[in-house]
PDB file of C-alpha atoms and ligand atoms in Angstrom:
ATOM      1  CA  MET A 348     110.704   9.189-100.422  1.00  0.00           C
ATOM      2  CA  LEU A 349     110.572  10.579-103.922  1.00  0.00           C
ATOM      3  CA  ASN A 350     114.046  11.439-105.255  1.00  0.00           C
ATOM      4  CA  ILE A 351     113.315  14.627-107.101  1.00  0.00           C
ATOM      5  CA  GLY A 352     115.226  17.701-108.200  1.00  0.00           C
ATOM      6  CA  CYS A 353     115.817  19.963-111.147  1.00  0.00           C
ATOM      7  CA  HIS A 354     118.435  21.567-113.303  1.00  0.00           C
ATOM      8  CA  LEU A 355     120.426  24.217-111.374  1.00  0.00           C
ATOM      9  CA  SER A 356     122.958  26.851-112.375  1.00  0.00           C
ATOM     10  CA  THR A 357     126.597  26.336-111.361  1.00  0.00           C
ATOM     11  CA  SER A 358     127.293  30.087-111.470  1.00  0.00           C
ATOM     12  CA  LYS A 359     127.504  30.415-107.664  1.00  0.00           C
ATOM     13  CA  GLY A 360     129.396  27.179-107.163  1.00  0.00           C
ATOM     14  CA  PHE A 361     128.708  23.661-105.936  1.00  0.00           C
ATOM     15  CA  LYS A 362     127.824  24.355-102.296  1.00  0.00           C
ATOM     16  CA  ASN A 363     125.294  26.912-103.459  1.00  0.00           C
ATOM     17  CA  MET A 364     123.566  24.326-105.642  1.00  0.00           C
ATOM     18  CA  GLY A 365     123.187  22.079-102.601  1.00  0.00           C
ATOM     19  CA  LYS A 366     121.652  24.930-100.610  1.00  0.00           C
ATOM     20  CA  GLU A 367     119.398  25.887-103.474  1.00  0.00           C
ATOM     21  CA  ALA A 368     118.208  22.299-103.853  1.00  0.00           C
ATOM     22  CA  LEU A 369     117.304  22.170-100.163  1.00  0.00           C
ATOM     23  CA  SER A 370     115.443  25.473-100.382  1.00  0.00           C
ATOM     24  CA  ILE A 371     113.099  24.105-103.061  1.00  0.00           C
ATOM     25  CA  GLY A 372     112.510  20.691-101.481  1.00  0.00           C
ATOM     26  CA  ALA A 373     114.849  18.822-103.849  1.00  0.00           C
ATOM     27  CA  ASN A 374     117.161  15.978-102.793  1.00  0.00           C
ATOM     28  CA  THR A 375     119.012  15.701-106.101  1.00  0.00           C
ATOM     29  CA  PHE A 376     119.821  18.053-108.998  1.00  0.00           C
ATOM     30  CA  GLN A 377     121.475  18.396-112.366  1.00  0.00           C
ATOM     31  CA  PHE A 378     124.093  20.893-113.538  1.00  0.00           C
ATOM     32  CA  PHE A 379     126.140  21.607-116.666  1.00  0.00           C
ATOM     33  CA  THR A 380     129.820  20.686-116.506  1.00  0.00           C
ATOM     34  CA  ARG A 381     130.582  23.798-118.584  1.00  0.00           C
ATOM     35  CA  ASN A 382     128.735  26.272-120.766  1.00  0.00           C
ATOM     36  CA  PRO A 383     126.063  24.216-122.586  1.00  0.00           C
ATOM     37  CA  ARG A 384     127.257  25.715-125.883  1.00  0.00           C
ATOM     38  CA  GLY A 385     130.751  24.386-125.147  1.00  0.00           C
ATOM     39  CA  GLY A 386     133.876  26.208-124.070  1.00  0.00           C
ATOM     40  CA  LYS A 387     136.333  25.775-121.273  1.00  0.00           C
ATOM     41  CA  ALA A 388     135.277  24.353-117.913  1.00  0.00           C
ATOM     42  CA  LYS A 389     135.884  26.328-114.733  1.00  0.00           C
ATOM     43  CA  ASP A 390     138.613  24.965-112.457  1.00  0.00           C
ATOM     44  CA  ILE A 391     137.250  22.832-109.653  1.00  0.00           C
ATOM     45  CA  ASP A 392     137.340  24.389-106.197  1.00  0.00           C
ATOM     46  CA  ALA A 393     137.848  21.298-104.025  1.00  0.00           C
ATOM     47  CA  LYS A 394     136.677  23.050-100.848  1.00  0.00           C
ATOM     48  CA  ASP A 395     133.453  24.172-102.501  1.00  0.00           C
ATOM     49  CA  VAL A 396     132.837  20.653-103.840  1.00  0.00           C
ATOM     50  CA  ASN A 397     133.491  19.088-100.438  1.00  0.00           C
ATOM     51  CA  GLU A 398     131.006  21.454 -98.824  1.00  0.00           C
ATOM     52  CA  LEU A 399     128.408  20.261-101.323  1.00  0.00           C
ATOM     53  CA  LEU A 400     129.259  16.630-100.539  1.00  0.00           C
ATOM     54  CA  GLU A 401     128.691  17.355 -96.844  1.00  0.00           C
ATOM     55  CA  ILE A 402     125.298  18.923 -97.512  1.00  0.00           C
ATOM     56  CA  MET A 403     124.361  15.923 -99.651  1.00  0.00           C
ATOM     57  CA  LYS A 404     125.384  13.439 -96.974  1.00  0.00           C
ATOM     58  CA  LYS A 405     123.671  15.283 -94.136  1.00  0.00           C
ATOM     59  CA  ASN A 406     120.418  15.577 -96.072  1.00  0.00           C
ATOM     60  CA  ASN A 407     120.342  12.112 -97.661  1.00  0.00           C
ATOM     61  CA  PHE A 408     120.601  13.314-101.230  1.00  0.00           C
ATOM     62  CA  ALA A 409     120.123  10.819-104.021  1.00  0.00           C
ATOM     63  CA  THR A 410     122.736  10.583-106.774  1.00  0.00           C
ATOM     64  CA  ILE A 411     123.276  13.846-108.649  1.00  0.00           C
ATOM     65  CA  LEU A 412     123.758  14.292-112.350  1.00  0.00           C
ATOM     66  CA  ALA A 413     126.106  16.345-114.486  1.00  0.00           C
ATOM     67  CA  HIS A 414     125.039  17.168-118.049  1.00  0.00           C
ATOM     68  CA  ALA A 415     127.531  17.404-120.922  1.00  0.00           C
ATOM     69  CA  PRO A 416     127.366  20.453-123.214  1.00  0.00           C
ATOM     70  CA  TYR A 417     124.915  20.255-126.119  1.00  0.00           C
ATOM     71  CA  THR A 418     127.698  20.936-128.594  1.00  0.00           C
ATOM     72  CA  LEU A 419     129.390  17.656-127.754  1.00  0.00           C
ATOM     73  CA  ASN A 420     128.817  15.500-130.834  1.00  0.00           C
ATOM     74  CA  GLY A 421     130.849  12.330-130.795  1.00  0.00           C
ATOM     75  CA  CYS A 422     129.338  11.123-134.079  1.00  0.00           C
ATOM     76  CA  SER A 423     129.824  14.252-136.166  1.00  0.00           C
ATOM     77  CA  ALA A 424     130.943  13.836-139.762  1.00  0.00           C
ATOM     78  CA  ASP A 425     133.745  16.265-138.959  1.00  0.00           C
ATOM     79  CA  GLU A 426     136.825  14.644-137.482  1.00  0.00           C
ATOM     80  CA  ASN A 427     137.778  17.678-135.414  1.00  0.00           C
ATOM     81  CA  THR A 428     134.320  17.863-133.854  1.00  0.00           C
ATOM     82  CA  ARG A 429     134.603  14.200-132.915  1.00  0.00           C
ATOM     83  CA  LYS A 430     138.075  14.722-131.460  1.00  0.00           C
ATOM     84  CA  PHE A 431     136.816  17.718-129.508  1.00  0.00           C
ATOM     85  CA  ALA A 432     133.914  15.659-128.121  1.00  0.00           C
ATOM     86  CA  ILE A 433     136.318  12.995-126.877  1.00  0.00           C
ATOM     87  CA  GLU A 434     138.562  15.613-125.244  1.00  0.00           C
ATOM     88  CA  MET A 435     135.629  17.368-123.579  1.00  0.00           C
ATOM     89  CA  MET A 436     134.126  14.163-122.229  1.00  0.00           C
ATOM     90  CA  ALA A 437     137.473  12.828-121.007  1.00  0.00           C
ATOM     91  CA  ASP A 438     138.142  16.141-119.249  1.00  0.00           C
ATOM     92  CA  ASP A 439     134.636  16.218-117.722  1.00  0.00           C
ATOM     93  CA  LEU A 440     135.072  12.677-116.417  1.00  0.00           C
ATOM     94  CA  VAL A 441     138.365  13.563-114.737  1.00  0.00           C
ATOM     95  CA  ARG A 442     136.642  16.455-112.967  1.00  0.00           C
ATOM     96  CA  MET A 443     133.617  14.298-112.074  1.00  0.00           C
ATOM     97  CA  GLU A 444     135.851  12.274-109.768  1.00  0.00           C
ATOM     98  CA  TYR A 445     135.763  15.230-107.353  1.00  0.00           C
ATOM     99  CA  LEU A 446     132.125  14.170-106.931  1.00  0.00           C
ATOM    100  CA  PRO A 447     132.613  10.409-106.790  1.00  0.00           C
ATOM    101  CA  ASN A 448     129.853   7.893-107.554  1.00  0.00           C
ATOM    102  CA  ASN A 449     127.550  10.254-109.405  1.00  0.00           C
ATOM    103  CA  PHE A 450     126.217  10.406-112.976  1.00  0.00           C
ATOM    104  CA  TYR A 451     127.336  12.127-116.184  1.00  0.00           C
ATOM    105  CA  ASN A 452     124.681  12.404-118.889  1.00  0.00           C
ATOM    106  CA  PHE A 453     125.176  13.209-122.566  1.00  0.00           C
ATOM    107  CA  HIS A 454     123.178  13.389-125.797  1.00  0.00           C
ATOM    108  CA  PRO A 455     124.396  10.584-128.054  1.00  0.00           C
ATOM    109  CA  GLY A 456     124.722  13.039-130.947  1.00  0.00           C
ATOM    110  CA  SER A 457     123.604  13.705-134.518  1.00  0.00           C
ATOM    111  CA  HIS A 458     124.973  11.647-137.382  1.00  0.00           C
ATOM    112  CA  VAL A 459     124.128  14.383-139.908  1.00  0.00           C
ATOM    113  CA  LYS A 460     124.146  12.541-143.255  1.00  0.00           C
ATOM    114  CA  GLN A 461     126.347   9.589-142.406  1.00  0.00           C
ATOM    115  CA  GLY A 462     123.539   7.263-141.324  1.00  0.00           C
ATOM    116  CA  VAL A 463     122.616   5.780-137.964  1.00  0.00           C
ATOM    117  CA  ASP A 464     125.015   2.821-138.093  1.00  0.00           C
ATOM    118  CA  ILE A 465     128.118   4.928-138.625  1.00  0.00           C
ATOM    119  CA  GLY A 466     126.915   7.316-135.947  1.00  0.00           C
ATOM    120  CA  ILE A 467     126.441   4.498-133.458  1.00  0.00           C
ATOM    121  CA  ASP A 468     129.958   3.219-134.209  1.00  0.00           C
ATOM    122  CA  PHE A 469     131.485   6.653-133.556  1.00  0.00           C
ATOM    123  CA  ILE A 470     129.614   7.061-130.258  1.00  0.00           C
ATOM    124  CA  ALA A 471     130.742   3.630-129.080  1.00  0.00           C
ATOM    125  CA  GLN A 472     134.330   4.441-130.132  1.00  0.00           C
ATOM    126  CA  MET A 473     134.200   7.646-128.109  1.00  0.00           C
ATOM    127  CA  LEU A 474     132.991   5.768-125.029  1.00  0.00           C
ATOM    128  CA  ASN A 475     135.608   3.074-125.524  1.00  0.00           C
ATOM    129  CA  THR A 476     138.239   5.826-125.555  1.00  0.00           C
ATOM    130  CA  VAL A 477     137.119   7.835-122.525  1.00  0.00           C
ATOM    131  CA  LEU A 478     135.764   5.212-120.087  1.00  0.00           C
ATOM    132  CA  LYS A 479     138.336   4.010-117.577  1.00  0.00           C
ATOM    133  CA  PRO A 480     138.003   0.888-115.395  1.00  0.00           C
ATOM    134  CA  GLU A 481     138.818   2.839-112.217  1.00  0.00           C
ATOM    135  CA  GLN A 482     136.285   5.647-112.685  1.00  0.00           C
ATOM    136  CA  THR A 483     133.423   5.910-110.174  1.00  0.00           C
ATOM    137  CA  THR A 484     131.158   7.937-112.464  1.00  0.00           C
ATOM    138  CA  THR A 485     128.428   6.228-114.447  1.00  0.00           C
ATOM    139  CA  VAL A 486     127.954   7.717-117.916  1.00  0.00           C
ATOM    140  CA  LEU A 487     124.354   7.970-119.101  1.00  0.00           C
ATOM    141  CA  LEU A 488     123.052   8.050-122.653  1.00  0.00           C
ATOM    142  CA  GLU A 489     119.968  10.262-122.885  1.00  0.00           C
ATOM    143  CA  THR A 490     116.950   9.133-124.904  1.00  0.00           C
ATOM    144  CA  MET A 491     116.304  11.716-127.629  1.00  0.00           C
ATOM    145  CA  ALA A 492     113.307  13.153-129.494  1.00  0.00           C
ATOM    146  CA  GLY A 493     114.727  12.292-132.907  1.00  0.00           C
ATOM    147  CA  LYS A 494     115.026  15.899-134.034  1.00  0.00           C
ATOM    148  CA  GLY A 495     116.951  16.024-137.316  1.00  0.00           C
ATOM    149  CA  THR A 496     119.427  13.157-137.329  1.00  0.00           C
ATOM    150  CA  GLU A 497     119.643  12.674-133.568  1.00  0.00           C
ATOM    151  CA  ILE A 498     120.687   9.215-132.459  1.00  0.00           C
ATOM    152  CA  GLY A 499     118.949   7.713-129.425  1.00  0.00           C
ATOM    153  CA  ARG A 500     115.394   8.163-130.717  1.00  0.00           C
ATOM    154  CA  SER A 501     114.550   4.569-129.831  1.00  0.00           C
ATOM    155  CA  PHE A 502     115.529   2.151-127.074  1.00  0.00           C
ATOM    156  CA  GLU A 503     116.993  -0.032-129.824  1.00  0.00           C
ATOM    157  CA  GLU A 504     119.495   2.657-130.879  1.00  0.00           C
ATOM    158  CA  ILE A 505     120.605   3.147-127.265  1.00  0.00           C
ATOM    159  CA  ALA A 506     120.946  -0.636-126.834  1.00  0.00           C
ATOM    160  CA  GLN A 507     123.072  -0.862-130.000  1.00  0.00           C
ATOM    161  CA  ILE A 508     125.513   1.710-128.612  1.00  0.00           C
ATOM    162  CA  ILE A 509     125.779  -0.049-125.233  1.00  0.00           C
ATOM    163  CA  GLU A 510     126.320  -3.358-127.040  1.00  0.00           C
ATOM    164  CA  LYS A 511     129.502  -2.000-128.661  1.00  0.00           C
ATOM    165  CA  VAL A 512     131.038  -0.588-125.474  1.00  0.00           C
ATOM    166  CA  GLU A 513     133.539  -2.659-123.523  1.00  0.00           C
ATOM    167  CA  LEU A 514     133.166  -1.181-120.025  1.00  0.00           C
ATOM    168  CA  LYS A 515     129.389  -1.609-119.854  1.00  0.00           C
ATOM    169  CA  ASP A 516     129.426  -1.428-116.047  1.00  0.00           C
ATOM    170  CA  HIS A 517     130.050   2.307-116.366  1.00  0.00           C
ATOM    171  CA  LEU A 518     127.009   2.898-118.591  1.00  0.00           C
ATOM    172  CA  GLY A 519     123.381   3.709-117.922  1.00  0.00           C
ATOM    173  CA  VAL A 520     120.440   5.518-119.492  1.00  0.00           C
ATOM    174  CA  CYS A 521     118.625   8.758-118.712  1.00  0.00           C
ATOM    175  CA  LEU A 522     115.033   8.564-119.923  1.00  0.00           C
ATOM    176  CA  ASP A 523     113.619  11.986-120.846  1.00  0.00           C
ATOM    177  CA  THR A 524     109.805  11.857-120.861  1.00  0.00           C
ATOM    178  CA  CYS A 525     109.458  14.808-123.271  1.00  0.00           C
ATOM    179  CA  HIS A 526     111.977  13.257-125.630  1.00  0.00           C
ATOM    180  CA  ILE A 527     110.468   9.774-125.781  1.00  0.00           C
ATOM    181  CA  HIS A 528     106.965  11.232-126.198  1.00  0.00           C
ATOM    182  CA  ASP A 529     108.283  13.344-129.082  1.00  0.00           C
ATOM    183  CA  ALA A 530     110.037  10.255-130.436  1.00  0.00           C
ATOM    184  CA  GLY A 531     106.637   8.510-130.618  1.00  0.00           C
ATOM    185  CA  TYR A 532     106.364   6.479-127.395  1.00  0.00           C
ATOM    186  CA  ASP A 533     102.925   6.455-125.765  1.00  0.00           C
ATOM    187  CA  LEU A 534     103.428   7.456-122.130  1.00  0.00           C
ATOM    188  CA  SER A 535      99.805   6.838-121.160  1.00  0.00           C
ATOM    189  CA  ASN A 536     100.780   3.241-120.359  1.00  0.00           C
ATOM    190  CA  PHE A 537     104.124   3.762-118.675  1.00  0.00           C
ATOM    191  CA  ASP A 538     104.321   0.204-117.390  1.00  0.00           C
ATOM    192  CA  ALA A 539     104.295  -0.987-121.001  1.00  0.00           C
ATOM    193  CA  ILE A 540     107.146   1.457-121.718  1.00  0.00           C
ATOM    194  CA  LEU A 541     109.105   0.037-118.791  1.00  0.00           C
ATOM    195  CA  ASP A 542     108.476  -3.500-120.093  1.00  0.00           C
ATOM    196  CA  GLU A 543     109.793  -2.482-123.499  1.00  0.00           C
ATOM    197  CA  PHE A 544     112.794  -0.717-121.954  1.00  0.00           C
ATOM    198  CA  ASP A 545     113.495  -3.850-119.922  1.00  0.00           C
ATOM    199  CA  GLN A 546     113.313  -6.100-122.985  1.00  0.00           C
ATOM    200  CA  VAL A 547     115.465  -3.899-125.218  1.00  0.00           C
ATOM    201  CA  ILE A 548     117.989  -2.351-122.803  1.00  0.00           C
ATOM    202  CA  GLY A 549     117.404  -3.855-119.345  1.00  0.00           C
ATOM    203  CA  LEU A 550     115.632  -1.952-116.597  1.00  0.00           C
ATOM    204  CA  ASP A 551     118.726  -1.998-114.365  1.00  0.00           C
ATOM    205  CA  ARG A 552     120.270   0.532-116.773  1.00  0.00           C
ATOM    206  CA  LEU A 553     117.498   3.085-116.210  1.00  0.00           C
ATOM    207  CA  LEU A 554     119.272   5.339-113.718  1.00  0.00           C
ATOM    208  CA  VAL A 555     117.681   8.801-114.161  1.00  0.00           C
ATOM    209  CA  VAL A 556     114.369  10.167-115.446  1.00  0.00           C
ATOM    210  CA  HIS A 557     114.162  13.679-116.903  1.00  0.00           C
ATOM    211  CA  LEU A 558     110.594  14.579-115.972  1.00  0.00           C
ATOM    212  CA  ASN A 559     109.279  17.086-118.524  1.00  0.00           C
ATOM    213  CA  ASP A 560     105.990  17.715-120.240  1.00  0.00           C
ATOM    214  CA  SER A 561     106.082  18.353-124.021  1.00  0.00           C
ATOM    215  CA  LYS A 562     104.768  21.276-126.064  1.00  0.00           C
ATOM    216  CA  ASN A 563     104.234  18.975-129.023  1.00  0.00           C
ATOM    217  CA  VAL A 564     102.134  15.968-129.923  1.00  0.00           C
ATOM    218  CA  LYS A 565     103.450  12.425-129.669  1.00  0.00           C
ATOM    219  CA  GLY A 566     105.884  11.641-132.476  1.00  0.00           C
ATOM    220  CA  ALA A 567     106.513  15.296-133.405  1.00  0.00           C
ATOM    221  CA  HIS A 568     110.336  14.883-133.158  1.00  0.00           C
ATOM    222  CA  LYS A 569     110.611  18.449-131.836  1.00  0.00           C
ATOM    223  CA  ASP A 570     112.033  18.474-128.272  1.00  0.00           C
ATOM    224  CA  ARG A 571     110.351  21.471-126.660  1.00  0.00           C
ATOM    225  CA  HIS A 572     109.798  21.039-122.940  1.00  0.00           C
ATOM    226  CA  ALA A 573     106.636  22.213-121.162  1.00  0.00           C
ATOM    227  CA  ASN A 574     105.790  22.646-117.495  1.00  0.00           C
ATOM    228  CA  LEU A 575     104.116  19.680-115.817  1.00  0.00           C
ATOM    229  CA  GLY A 576     100.451  19.668-116.791  1.00  0.00           C
ATOM    230  CA  LEU A 577     100.829  22.388-119.412  1.00  0.00           C
ATOM    231  CA  GLY A 578     101.818  20.091-122.252  1.00  0.00           C
ATOM    232  CA  GLU A 579     100.657  17.145-124.310  1.00  0.00           C
ATOM    233  CA  ILE A 580     101.635  14.496-121.742  1.00  0.00           C
ATOM    234  CA  GLY A 581      99.767  15.960-118.793  1.00  0.00           C
ATOM    235  CA  PHE A 582     100.278  16.072-115.031  1.00  0.00           C
ATOM    236  CA  ASP A 583      98.601  12.777-114.119  1.00  0.00           C
ATOM    237  CA  ILE A 584     100.809  10.696-116.391  1.00  0.00           C
ATOM    238  CA  LEU A 585     103.987  12.493-115.287  1.00  0.00           C
ATOM    239  CA  ASN A 586     103.022  12.207-111.628  1.00  0.00           C
ATOM    240  CA  GLY A 587     102.367   8.501-112.156  1.00  0.00           C
ATOM    241  CA  ILE A 588     105.861   8.136-113.639  1.00  0.00           C
ATOM    242  CA  ALA A 589     107.395  10.023-110.705  1.00  0.00           C
ATOM    243  CA  HIS A 590     105.736   7.638-108.247  1.00  0.00           C
ATOM    244  CA  ASN A 591     106.042   4.404-110.285  1.00  0.00           C
ATOM    245  CA  GLU A 592     107.133   1.656-107.886  1.00  0.00           C
ATOM    246  CA  ARG A 593     109.384  -0.066-110.419  1.00  0.00           C
ATOM    247  CA  ILE A 594     111.663   2.965-110.658  1.00  0.00           C
ATOM    248  CA  LYS A 595     111.022   4.168-107.116  1.00  0.00           C
ATOM    249  CA  ASP A 596     114.622   5.081-106.245  1.00  0.00           C
ATOM    250  CA  VAL A 597     115.573   6.521-109.640  1.00  0.00           C
ATOM    251  CA  PRO A 598     116.252  10.289-109.391  1.00  0.00           C
ATOM    252  CA  LYS A 599     113.708  12.405-111.311  1.00  0.00           C
ATOM    253  CA  ILE A 600     115.020  15.699-112.684  1.00  0.00           C
ATOM    254  CA  LEU A 601     112.837  18.565-113.910  1.00  0.00           C
ATOM    255  CA  GLU A 602     114.030  20.511-116.963  1.00  0.00           C
ATOM    256  CA  THR A 603     110.825  22.484-117.345  1.00  0.00           C
ATOM    257  CA  PRO A 604     110.823  26.051-118.690  1.00  0.00           C
ATOM    258  CA  TYR A 605     110.792  29.196-116.585  1.00  0.00           C
ATOM    259  CA  ILE A 606     107.419  30.923-116.174  1.00  0.00           C
ATOM    260  CA  ASP A 607     107.534  34.736-116.477  1.00  0.00           C
ATOM    261  CA  GLY A 608     111.282  34.637-115.872  1.00  0.00           C
ATOM    262  CA  LYS A 609     110.876  32.525-112.721  1.00  0.00           C
ATOM    263  CA  ALA A 610     112.008  28.972-112.065  1.00  0.00           C
ATOM    264  CA  PRO A 611     108.903  26.782-111.543  1.00  0.00           C
ATOM    265  CA  TYR A 612     110.726  24.017-109.701  1.00  0.00           C
ATOM    266  CA  LYS A 613     109.727  24.611-106.082  1.00  0.00           C
ATOM    267  CA  GLU A 614     106.028  24.491-106.961  1.00  0.00           C
ATOM    268  CA  GLU A 615     106.413  21.525-109.314  1.00  0.00           C
ATOM    269  CA  ILE A 616     108.343  19.555-106.692  1.00  0.00           C
ATOM    270  CA  GLU A 617     105.721  20.406-104.059  1.00  0.00           C
ATOM    271  CA  GLN A 618     102.928  19.172-106.337  1.00  0.00           C
ATOM    272  CA  LEU A 619     104.733  15.920-107.097  1.00  0.00           C
ATOM    273  CA  ARG A 620     105.487  15.252-103.450  1.00  0.00           C
ATOM    274  CA  ALA A 621     101.965  16.119-102.313  1.00  0.00           C
ATOM    275  CA  ILE A 622      99.791  14.383-104.902  1.00  0.00           C
ATOM    276  CA  LYS A 623      99.923  10.604-104.806  1.00  0.00           C
ATOM    277  CA  PRO A 624      98.616   9.043-108.015  1.00  0.00           C
TER     278      PRO A 624
HETATM  279 FE1   FE B2124     119.597  16.605-122.148  1.00  0.00          FE
HETATM  280 FE1   FE B2125     116.606  15.955-120.937  1.00  0.00          FE
HETATM  281 ZN1   ZN B2126     115.131  18.222-124.368  1.00  0.00          ZN
END
């Protein structure tokens, strides 16, 4: 069975996200650990979380995914911003243990004018500070579009970060289809992309796919998501990725835009489940 879900709002709590996922035919989902622009995280309600865990168990959910705030920049040129990123991630990872054995995804960050190598060092330092041997959460680096000075625009940059981290067992990668298309990868031959990923990073690290179409042409370095089939990648390619045998069990998460103020996820999930490539 396809492991597919989408980004959901935490505003009504954890149990509600489980119910919402079920109502749209999803068996996984993603949520923000706190306001995506940063700020304080809500206290965890253990009862609410346990009710979600029960729903997940009863309905054979795949692994779920938390997303770090966008403001987290562990490779900023500003020391306070870097310190804040470490504190936020460490705090998020403590709270993730209420949902054991799931994933925590973050954007590697923007090096601003310091250069990629310094940026990569800072990101690795952050991970070496926050990762703990006993944690059950796997931390994922997301592949990025290469907007501005974003790090993670190539598999090589992601591999260089992982290389510098001690507790590699706690690391994985979230491949965002919109982002890698915008970074310049040609998704029309996804098996070739998987071969390249395997050579550079190792396919066993590919733990989540963000399944998004892109409003921009390949290599645009923009990062603007489109609904499946309404962008430059196209439905057939994205559907082929969703059903690719080599990443069969990897959860696929939609982060596609709302249409006329309405979430498109139920329909997109239905299409993906119904249409075999
Ligand atoms: Fe993201
Ligand atoms: Fe993404
Ligand atoms: Zn994006």
